[in-house]
Coordinates of C-alpha atoms and ligand atoms in Angstrom, one line a residue:
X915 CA -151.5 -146.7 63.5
X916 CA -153.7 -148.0 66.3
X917 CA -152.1 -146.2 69.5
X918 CA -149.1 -144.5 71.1
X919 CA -148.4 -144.5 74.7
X920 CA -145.4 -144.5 76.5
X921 CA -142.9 -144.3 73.7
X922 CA -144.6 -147.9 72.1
X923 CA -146.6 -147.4 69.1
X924 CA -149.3 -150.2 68.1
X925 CA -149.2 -150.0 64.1
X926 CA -151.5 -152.5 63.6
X927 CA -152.6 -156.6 64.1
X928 CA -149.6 -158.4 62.8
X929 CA -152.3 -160.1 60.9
X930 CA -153.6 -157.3 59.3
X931 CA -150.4 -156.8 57.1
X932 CA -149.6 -159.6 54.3
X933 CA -146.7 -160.8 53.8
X934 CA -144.0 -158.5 52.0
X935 CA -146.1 -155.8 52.4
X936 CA -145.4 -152.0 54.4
X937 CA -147.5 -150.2 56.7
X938 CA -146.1 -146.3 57.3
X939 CA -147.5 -144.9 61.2
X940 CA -146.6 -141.3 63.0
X941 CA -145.2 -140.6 66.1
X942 CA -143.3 -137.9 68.6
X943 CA -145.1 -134.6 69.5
X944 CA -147.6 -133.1 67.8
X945 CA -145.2 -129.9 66.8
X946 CA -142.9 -132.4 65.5
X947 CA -144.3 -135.4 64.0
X948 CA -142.0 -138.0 62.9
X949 CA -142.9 -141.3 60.0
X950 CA -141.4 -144.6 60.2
X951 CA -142.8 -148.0 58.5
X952 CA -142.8 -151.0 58.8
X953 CA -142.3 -154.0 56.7
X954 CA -143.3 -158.0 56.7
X955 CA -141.1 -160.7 55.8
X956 CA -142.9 -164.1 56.2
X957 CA -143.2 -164.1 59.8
X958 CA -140.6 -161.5 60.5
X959 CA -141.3 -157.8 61.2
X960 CA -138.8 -154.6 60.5
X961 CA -139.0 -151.3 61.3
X962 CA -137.3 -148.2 60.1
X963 CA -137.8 -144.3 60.6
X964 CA -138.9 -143.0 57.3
X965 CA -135.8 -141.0 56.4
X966 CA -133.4 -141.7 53.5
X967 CA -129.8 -141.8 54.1
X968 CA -129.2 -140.1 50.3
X969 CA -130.8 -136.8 51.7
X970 CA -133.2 -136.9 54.1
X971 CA -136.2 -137.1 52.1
X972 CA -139.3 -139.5 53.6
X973 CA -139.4 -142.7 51.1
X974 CA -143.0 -142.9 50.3
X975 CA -144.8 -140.5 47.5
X976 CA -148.1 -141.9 49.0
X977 CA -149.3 -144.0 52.0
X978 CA -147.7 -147.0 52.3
X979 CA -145.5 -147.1 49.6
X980 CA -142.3 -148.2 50.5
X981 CA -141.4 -151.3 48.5
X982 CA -140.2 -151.7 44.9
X983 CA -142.7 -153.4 42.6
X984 CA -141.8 -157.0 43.1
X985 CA -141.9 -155.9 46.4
X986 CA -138.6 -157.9 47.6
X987 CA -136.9 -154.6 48.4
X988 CA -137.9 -151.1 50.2
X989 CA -137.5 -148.3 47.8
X990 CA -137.3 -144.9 48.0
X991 CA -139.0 -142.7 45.9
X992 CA -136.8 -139.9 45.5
X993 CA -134.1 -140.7 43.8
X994 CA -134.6 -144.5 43.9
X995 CA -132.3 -146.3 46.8
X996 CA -132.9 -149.6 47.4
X997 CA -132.7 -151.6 50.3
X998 CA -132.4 -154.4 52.0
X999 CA -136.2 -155.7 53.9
X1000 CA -133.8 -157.3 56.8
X1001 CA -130.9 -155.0 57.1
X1002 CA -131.8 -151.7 55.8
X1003 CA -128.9 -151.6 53.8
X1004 CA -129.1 -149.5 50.4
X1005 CA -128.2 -152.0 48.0
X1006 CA -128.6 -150.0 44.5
X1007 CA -129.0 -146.4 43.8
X1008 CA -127.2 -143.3 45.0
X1009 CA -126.1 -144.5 48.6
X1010 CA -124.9 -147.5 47.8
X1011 CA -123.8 -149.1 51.6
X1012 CA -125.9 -146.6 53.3
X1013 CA -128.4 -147.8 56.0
X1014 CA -131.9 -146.5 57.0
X1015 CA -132.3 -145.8 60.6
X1016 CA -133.5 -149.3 62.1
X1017 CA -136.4 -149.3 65.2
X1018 CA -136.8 -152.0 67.5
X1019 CA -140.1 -153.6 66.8
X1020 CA -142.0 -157.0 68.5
X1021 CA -145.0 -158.8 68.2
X1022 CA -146.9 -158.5 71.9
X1023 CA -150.0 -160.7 72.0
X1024 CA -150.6 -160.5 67.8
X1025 CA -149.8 -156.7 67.8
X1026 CA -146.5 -154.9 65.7
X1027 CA -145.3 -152.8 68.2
X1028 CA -142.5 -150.4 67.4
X1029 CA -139.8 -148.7 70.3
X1030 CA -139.0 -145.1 68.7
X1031 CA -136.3 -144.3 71.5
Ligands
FES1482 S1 -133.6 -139.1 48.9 FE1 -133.8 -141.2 48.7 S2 -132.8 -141.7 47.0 FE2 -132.4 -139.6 47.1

């Protein structure tokens, strides 16, 4: 995560993450800090808050890693949900139709900028 001001957090150069691959960042006070990630699909960008919607746990068991192994789905570590790179939909696993929280994200002048509120 390269910055955070006024509730817009830089992740990172949308250049600077490949294709199909997921880049975790913090945010929200320092008492309270909050994950999300995001995730590159060819030239699309999606961001969710790092919660799973079986219960509650972050996804990731280390930096980063938040996709299955072919990488075409996000994955969560727990208990294994899958879901959908586009929709956030959990497609597999214990919460089948279940959706992770979605963030608005855009690219502003090459950067992945994610909107927590
Ligand atoms: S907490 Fe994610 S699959 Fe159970």
């Amino acid at each position: 995560m390269r910055g955070d001001k006024h509730n817009a957090i830089v992740v990172c150069r949308h250049e600077d993450i490949g294709d199909l691959e997921a880049r975790g960042f913090e945010y929200g006070e320092p008492e309270l800090r909050l994950t999300g990630f995001v995730v590159r699909k060819g030239d699309g960008v999606f961001a969710y808050r790092n919660i799973c919607p079986h219960s509650g746990h972050r996804l990731n068991w280390k930096p980063d890693a938040f996709l299955t192994r072919d990488r075409d789905l996000i994955m969560c570590s727990m208990h294994g949900a899958i879901f959908d790179i586009e929709s956030g939909v959990c497609v597999g696993g214990p919460c089948p139709g279940k959706s992770l929280a979605r963030l608005r994200v855009e690219i502003v002048s090459g950067e992945i900028v994610v909107y927590p509120d």
